[in-house]
Amino acid sequence: MPVSKSEISAFYTDYATALASRDAKGIARYWGVPALVLSDEGAIAVTKSAETEAFFAASMEQYKNVVAAKARIENTVHLADSVAACEIAWEHRDATGTPIGGEAGYYLLKRSESGLKIHVYTPRPAT
């Protein structure tokens, strides 16, 4: 059965909560292994969940005022029954609810026994 839009929506809602909590271990649970982060700067292959956790732990300073994150699913393509490609735009908000930026990117999700996991991420250039 293909990954449903409701499954994808629920995944990003839960992932947004983990991101806003700034809990690196919690965020890492949404990433599969192996994973790949691919950008103009290069390719980062992830072979252990601890690597994802360490990456997010080291990058939390840039999200210090973010208390809420919301994913806007801009596009979804089903590549296989258990694989979906998603274009996501993130909105970040501070404690007063004011938007304080965001980011966007492309994600490849794969469904496993434990649910959807991110296996590939590529940031989308700012427009």
Coordinates of N, CA, C and O in Angstrom, one line a residue:
M1 N 0.8 -1.2 0.0 CA 0.0 0.0 0.0 C 0.9 1.2 0.0 O 1.8 1.4 0.8
P2 N 0.7 2.2 -0.9 CA 1.5 3.4 -1.0 C 1.4 4.2 0.3 O 0.4 4.2 1.0
V3 N 2.5 5.0 0.5 CA 2.5 5.9 1.6 C 1.4 6.9 1.4 O 1.3 7.5 0.3
S4 N 0.5 7.1 2.4 CA -0.6 8.0 2.2 C -0.3 9.4 2.5 O 0.7 9.7 3.3
K5 N -1.1 10.4 2.0 CA -0.9 11.8 2.3 C -1.1 12.0 3.8 O -0.4 12.8 4.4
S6 N -2.0 11.3 4.4 CA -2.3 11.5 5.9 C -1.1 11.0 6.7 O -0.7 11.5 7.7
E7 N -0.4 9.9 6.2 CA 0.7 9.4 6.9 C 1.9 10.4 6.8 O 2.6 10.6 7.8
I8 N 2.1 11.0 5.6 CA 3.1 12.0 5.5 C 2.8 13.2 6.3 O 3.7 13.7 7.0
S9 N 1.6 13.6 6.3 CA 1.2 14.8 7.1 C 1.5 14.6 8.6 O 2.0 15.4 9.3
A10 N 1.1 13.4 9.1 CA 1.3 13.1 10.5 C 2.8 13.0 10.8 O 3.2 13.4 11.9
F11 N 3.6 12.4 9.9 CA 5.0 12.4 10.1 C 5.6 13.8 10.3 O 6.3 14.0 11.2
Y12 N 5.3 14.7 9.4 CA 5.8 16.0 9.5 C 5.3 16.8 10.7 O 6.0 17.6 11.3
T13 N 4.1 16.6 11.1 CA 3.6 17.2 12.3 C 4.4 16.7 13.5 O 4.8 17.5 14.4
D14 N 4.6 15.4 13.6 CA 5.4 14.9 14.7 C 6.8 15.3 14.7 O 7.5 15.7 15.7
Y15 N 7.4 15.3 13.5 CA 8.8 15.8 13.3 C 9.0 17.2 13.7 O 9.9 17.6 14.3
A16 N 8.0 18.1 13.3 CA 8.0 19.5 13.7 C 8.0 19.7 15.2 O 8.8 20.5 15.7
T17 N 7.3 18.8 15.9 CA 7.3 18.9 17.4 C 8.6 18.6 17.9 O 9.1 19.2 18.8
A18 N 9.3 17.5 17.4 CA 10.6 17.2 17.8 C 11.6 18.3 17.5 O 12.5 18.6 18.4
L19 N 11.5 18.9 16.3 CA 12.4 20.0 16.0 C 12.3 21.2 17.0 O 13.3 21.7 17.4
A20 N 11.0 21.5 17.2 CA 10.8 22.7 18.1 C 11.2 22.4 19.6 O 11.6 23.3 20.3
S21 N 11.3 21.1 19.9 CA 11.7 20.8 21.3 C 13.2 20.8 21.4 O 13.8 20.8 22.5
R22 N 13.9 20.9 20.3 CA 15.4 20.9 20.2 C 16.0 19.7 21.0 O 17.1 19.8 21.5
D23 N 15.3 18.6 20.9 CA 15.8 17.4 21.5 C 16.5 16.6 20.4 O 15.8 15.9 19.6
A24 N 17.8 16.6 20.3 CA 18.6 16.0 19.3 C 18.3 14.5 19.2 O 18.2 13.9 18.1
K25 N 18.2 13.8 20.3 CA 17.9 12.4 20.3 C 16.5 12.1 19.7 O 16.3 11.2 19.0
G26 N 15.6 12.9 20.1 CA 14.2 12.8 19.6 C 14.1 13.1 18.1 O 13.4 12.4 17.4
I27 N 14.9 14.1 17.6 CA 14.9 14.4 16.2 C 15.5 13.2 15.4 O 15.0 12.8 14.4
A28 N 16.6 12.6 15.9 CA 17.3 11.5 15.3 C 16.3 10.3 15.0 O 16.5 9.6 14.1
R29 N 15.3 10.2 15.9 CA 14.4 9.1 15.7 C 13.6 9.1 14.4 O 13.1 8.1 13.9
Y30 N 13.6 10.3 13.8 CA 12.8 10.4 12.5 C 13.7 10.2 11.3 O 13.2 10.3 10.2
W31 N 15.0 9.9 11.5 CA 15.9 9.7 10.4 C 16.3 8.2 10.4 O 16.5 7.6 11.4
G32 N 16.2 7.7 9.2 CA 16.6 6.3 9.0 C 18.2 6.2 8.8 O 18.9 7.2 8.6
V33 N 18.6 5.0 8.8 CA 20.0 4.7 8.6 C 20.1 3.5 7.6 O 19.4 2.5 7.8
P34 N 20.8 3.7 6.5 CA 21.6 4.8 6.2 C 20.8 6.0 5.7 O 19.6 5.8 5.3
A35 N 21.4 7.2 5.7 CA 20.8 8.4 5.3 C 21.9 9.2 4.5 O 23.1 9.0 4.7
L36 N 21.4 10.1 3.7 CA 22.3 11.0 2.9 C 21.8 12.4 3.0 O 20.6 12.6 2.7
V37 N 22.7 13.3 3.3 CA 22.4 14.7 3.2 C 23.2 15.2 2.0 O 24.5 15.1 2.0
L38 N 22.5 15.8 1.0 CA 23.2 16.1 -0.3 C 22.9 17.6 -0.6 O 21.8 18.0 -0.6
S39 N 24.0 18.4 -0.7 CA 23.9 19.8 -1.0 C 25.1 20.3 -1.9 O 26.0 19.5 -2.2
D40 N 25.1 21.5 -2.2 CA 26.2 22.1 -2.9 C 27.5 22.0 -2.2 O 28.6 21.9 -2.8
E41 N 27.5 21.9 -0.9 CA 28.7 21.8 -0.1 C 29.2 20.4 -0.1 O 30.4 20.1 0.3
G42 N 28.4 19.4 -0.5 CA 28.9 18.0 -0.6 C 27.9 17.0 -0.2 O 26.7 17.4 -0.1
A43 N 28.3 15.8 0.0 CA 27.4 14.7 0.5 C 27.9 14.2 1.8 O 29.1 14.0 2.0
I44 N 26.9 14.1 2.7 CA 27.2 13.5 4.1 C 26.5 12.2 4.2 O 25.2 12.2 4.2
A45 N 27.2 11.1 4.3 CA 26.6 9.8 4.4 C 26.5 9.6 5.9 O 27.4 9.8 6.7
V46 N 25.3 9.1 6.4 CA 25.0 8.8 7.8 C 24.9 7.3 7.9 O 24.0 6.8 7.2
T47 N 25.7 6.7 8.7 CA 25.6 5.3 8.9 C 25.2 4.8 10.3 O 24.9 3.7 10.5
K48 N 25.1 5.8 11.2 CA 24.6 5.5 12.6 C 23.7 6.6 13.0 O 23.9 7.8 12.8
S49 N 22.7 6.2 13.8 CA 21.7 7.2 14.3 C 22.5 8.2 15.2 O 22.1 9.4 15.3
A50 N 23.5 7.8 15.9 CA 24.3 8.7 16.8 C 24.9 9.9 16.0 O 25.0 11.0 16.5
E51 N 25.2 9.6 14.7 CA 25.7 10.7 13.8 C 24.6 11.8 13.6 O 24.9 13.0 13.6
T52 N 23.4 11.4 13.4 CA 22.3 12.3 13.2 C 22.1 13.1 14.5 O 21.9 14.3 14.4
E53 N 22.1 12.4 15.6 CA 21.9 13.0 16.9 C 23.0 14.1 17.1 O 22.7 15.2 17.5
A54 N 24.2 13.7 16.8 CA 25.4 14.7 17.0 C 25.3 15.9 16.1 O 25.5 17.0 16.6
F55 N 24.8 15.7 14.9 CA 24.7 16.8 14.0 C 23.6 17.8 14.5 O 23.9 19.0 14.6
F56 N 22.5 17.3 14.9 CA 21.4 18.2 15.4 C 21.8 18.8 16.7 O 21.6 20.0 17.0
A57 N 22.5 18.1 17.6 CA 23.0 18.7 18.9 C 23.9 19.8 18.6 O 23.9 20.9 19.3
A58 N 24.8 19.7 17.6 CA 25.7 20.8 17.3 C 25.1 22.0 16.6 O 25.7 23.0 16.6
S59 N 23.9 21.8 16.0 CA 23.3 22.9 15.2 C 22.2 23.6 15.9 O 21.5 24.4 15.3
M60 N 21.9 23.3 17.2 CA 20.8 23.8 17.9 C 20.9 25.3 18.1 O 19.9 26.0 18.2
E61 N 22.1 25.9 18.1 CA 22.2 27.3 18.4 C 21.4 28.1 17.3 O 20.8 29.1 17.7
Q62 N 21.4 27.7 16.1 CA 20.7 28.4 15.1 C 19.2 28.4 15.2 O 18.5 29.2 14.6
Y63 N 18.7 27.5 16.1 CA 17.3 27.4 16.3 C 16.9 27.9 17.8 O 15.8 27.6 18.2
K64 N 17.8 28.6 18.4 CA 17.6 28.9 19.8 C 16.3 29.6 20.2 O 15.7 29.5 21.2
N65 N 15.8 30.5 19.3 CA 14.5 31.2 19.5 C 13.3 30.6 18.9 O 12.2 31.1 19.1
V66 N 13.5 29.4 18.3 CA 12.4 28.7 17.7 C 11.6 27.9 18.7 O 12.3 27.0 19.4
V67 N 10.4 28.2 18.9 CA 9.6 27.3 19.9 C 8.5 26.6 19.1 O 7.9 25.7 19.7
A68 N 8.3 26.9 17.9 CA 7.3 26.1 17.1 C 7.8 26.0 15.6 O 8.4 27.0 15.1
A69 N 7.6 24.9 15.0 CA 7.9 24.7 13.6 C 6.7 24.1 12.9 O 6.0 23.3 13.5
K70 N 6.5 24.5 11.7 CA 5.4 23.9 11.0 C 5.9 23.6 9.6 O 6.5 24.5 8.9
A71 N 5.6 22.4 9.1 CA 5.9 22.0 7.8 C 4.8 22.2 6.8 O 3.6 21.8 7.1
R72 N 5.1 22.9 5.7 CA 4.1 23.0 4.6 C 4.5 22.0 3.5 O 5.6 22.2 2.9
I73 N 3.7 21.0 3.3 CA 4.0 20.1 2.3 C 3.6 20.7 0.9 O 2.4 20.9 0.6
E74 N 4.6 21.0 0.1 CA 4.4 21.7 -1.2 C 4.2 20.7 -2.3 O 3.5 21.0 -3.2
N75 N 4.8 19.5 -2.2 CA 4.6 18.5 -3.3 C 5.0 17.2 -2.7 O 5.9 17.0 -1.9
T76 N 4.3 16.1 -3.2 CA 4.6 14.8 -2.8 C 4.6 13.9 -4.1 O 3.7 14.0 -4.9
V77 N 5.6 13.0 -4.2 CA 5.6 12.1 -5.3 C 5.8 10.7 -4.8 O 6.8 10.5 -4.0
H78 N 5.0 9.8 -5.1 CA 5.1 8.4 -4.6 C 6.1 7.7 -5.6 O 5.7 7.5 -6.8
L79 N 7.2 7.3 -5.1 CA 8.2 6.6 -5.9 C 8.1 5.1 -5.9 O 8.5 4.4 -6.8
A80 N 7.6 4.6 -4.8 CA 7.3 3.1 -4.7 C 6.3 3.0 -3.6 O 5.9 4.0 -2.9
D81 N 5.8 1.8 -3.3 CA 4.8 1.6 -2.2 C 5.3 2.2 -0.9 O 4.5 2.8 -0.2
S82 N 6.6 2.0 -0.6 CA 7.1 2.5 0.7 C 8.0 3.7 0.7 O 8.6 4.1 1.7
V83 N 8.1 4.3 -0.5 CA 9.0 5.5 -0.7 C 8.2 6.7 -1.2 O 7.5 6.5 -2.2
A84 N 8.4 7.8 -0.6 CA 7.8 9.1 -1.1 C 8.8 10.2 -1.1 O 9.6 10.3 -0.2
A85 N 8.8 11.0 -2.1 CA 9.6 12.2 -2.2 C 8.7 13.4 -1.8 O 7.6 13.5 -2.3
C86 N 9.2 14.3 -0.9 CA 8.4 15.4 -0.4 C 9.2 16.7 -0.5 O 10.4 16.7 -0.1
E87 N 8.5 17.7 -1.0 CA 9.1 19.1 -1.0 C 8.4 19.8 0.2 O 7.2 19.9 0.2
I88 N 9.3 20.3 1.1 CA 8.7 20.8 2.4 C 9.3 22.2 2.6 O 10.5 22.5 2.4
A89 N 8.4 23.1 3.0 CA 8.8 24.5 3.4 C 8.5 24.6 4.9 O 7.4 24.3 5.3
W90 N 9.5 24.9 5.7 CA 9.4 25.0 7.1 C 9.2 26.5 7.5 O 9.8 27.4 7.1
E91 N 8.2 26.7 8.4 CA 8.0 28.0 9.1 C 8.4 27.9 10.5 O 8.0 26.9 11.2
H92 N 9.2 28.8 11.0 CA 9.6 28.8 12.4 C 9.0 30.0 13.1 O 8.9 31.1 12.5
R93 N 8.6 29.8 14.4 CA 8.0 30.9 15.1 C 8.6 30.9 16.5 O 9.1 29.9 17.1
D94 N 8.6 32.2 17.1 CA 9.2 32.4 18.4 C 8.1 32.2 19.4 O 6.9 31.9 19.1
A95 N 8.4 32.6 20.7 CA 7.5 32.4 21.8 C 6.2 33.2 21.7 O 5.2 32.9 22.3
T96 N 6.3 34.3 20.9 CA 5.1 35.2 20.8 C 4.3 34.8 19.6 O 3.3 35.4 19.3
G97 N 4.8 33.8 18.8 CA 4.0 33.3 17.7 C 4.5 34.0 16.4 O 3.9 33.8 15.3
T98 N 5.5 34.9 16.5 CA 5.9 35.6 15.3 C 6.8 34.8 14.5 O 7.7 34.1 15.0
P99 N 6.6 34.8 13.2 CA 7.5 34.0 12.3 C 8.9 34.6 12.4 O 9.1 35.8 12.3
I100 N 9.9 33.6 12.5 CA 11.3 34.1 12.6 C 12.1 33.3 11.6 O 13.2 32.9 11.9
G101 N 11.6 33.1 10.4 CA 12.3 32.5 9.4 C 11.9 31.1 9.1 O 10.8 30.6 9.5
G102 N 12.7 30.4 8.4 CA 12.3 29.0 8.0 C 13.4 28.5 7.0 O 14.4 29.1 6.8
E103 N 13.1 27.4 6.4 CA 13.9 26.8 5.4 C 13.1 25.8 4.6 O 11.9 25.6 4.9
A104 N 13.7 25.3 3.6 CA 12.9 24.4 2.7 C 13.9 23.4 2.1 O 15.1 23.6 2.1
G105 N 13.3 22.2 1.8 CA 14.1 21.2 1.2 C 13.3 20.0 0.7 O 12.1 20.0 0.7
Y106 N 14.0 19.1 0.1 CA 13.5 17.9 -0.4 C 13.9 16.7 0.4 O 15.0 16.6 0.8
Y107 N 12.9 15.8 0.7 CA 13.1 14.7 1.6 C 12.6 13.4 0.8 O 11.6 13.4 0.2
L108 N 13.4 12.3 1.0 CA 12.9 11.0 0.6 C 12.6 10.3 1.9 O 13.5 10.1 2.7
L109 N 11.4 9.8 2.0 CA 10.9 9.1 3.1 C 10.7 7.6 2.7 O 10.3 7.3 1.6
K110 N 11.1 6.7 3.7 CA 10.8 5.3 3.5 C 10.1 4.8 4.7 O 10.5 5.0 5.8
R111 N 9.0 4.0 4.4 CA 8.3 3.4 5.5 C 9.0 2.1 5.9 O 9.4 1.3 5.1
S112 N 9.2 1.9 7.2 CA 9.7 0.7 7.8 C 8.7 0.2 8.8 O 7.7 0.8 9.0
E113 N 9.1 -0.9 9.5 CA 8.2 -1.4 10.6 C 7.9 -0.3 11.7 O 6.9 -0.3 12.3
S114 N 8.9 0.6 11.9 CA 8.8 1.6 12.9 C 8.2 2.9 12.3 O 8.2 3.9 13.0
G115 N 7.7 2.9 11.1 CA 7.1 4.1 10.5 C 7.9 4.8 9.5 O 8.9 4.2 9.0
L116 N 7.6 5.9 9.1 CA 8.3 6.7 8.1 C 9.6 7.2 8.7 O 9.7 7.6 9.8
K117 N 10.7 7.2 7.8 CA 12.0 7.7 8.2 C 12.5 8.5 7.1 O 12.3 8.2 5.9
I118 N 13.3 9.6 7.4 CA 14.0 10.3 6.4 C 15.3 9.6 6.0 O 16.1 9.2 6.9
H119 N 15.5 9.4 4.7 CA 16.7 8.7 4.3 C 17.6 9.6 3.4 O 18.8 9.3 3.2
V120 N 17.0 10.6 2.8 CA 17.7 11.6 1.9 C 17.1 13.0 2.2 O 15.9 13.1 2.2
Y121 N 18.0 13.9 2.4 CA 17.6 15.3 2.5 C 18.5 16.2 1.6 O 19.7 16.0 1.6
T122 N 17.9 17.1 0.9 CA 18.6 18.1 0.1 C 18.0 19.5 0.4 O 16.7 19.6 0.2
P123 N 18.7 20.4 0.9 CA 18.1 21.7 1.1 C 17.8 22.4 -0.2 O 18.5 22.2 -1.2
R124 N 16.7 23.2 -0.2 CA 16.3 23.9 -1.4 C 16.9 25.3 -1.3 O 16.9 25.9 -0.2
P125 N 17.6 25.8 -2.3 CA 18.1 27.1 -2.3 C 17.1 28.2 -1.9 O 15.9 28.1 -2.3
A126 N 17.6 29.2 -1.2 CA 16.7 30.3 -0.9 C 16.3 31.1 -2.2 O 17.1 31.2 -3.1
T127 N 15.1 31.5 -2.2 CA 14.6 32.2 -3.4 C 14.4 33.7 -3.1 O 14.3 34.1 -2.0

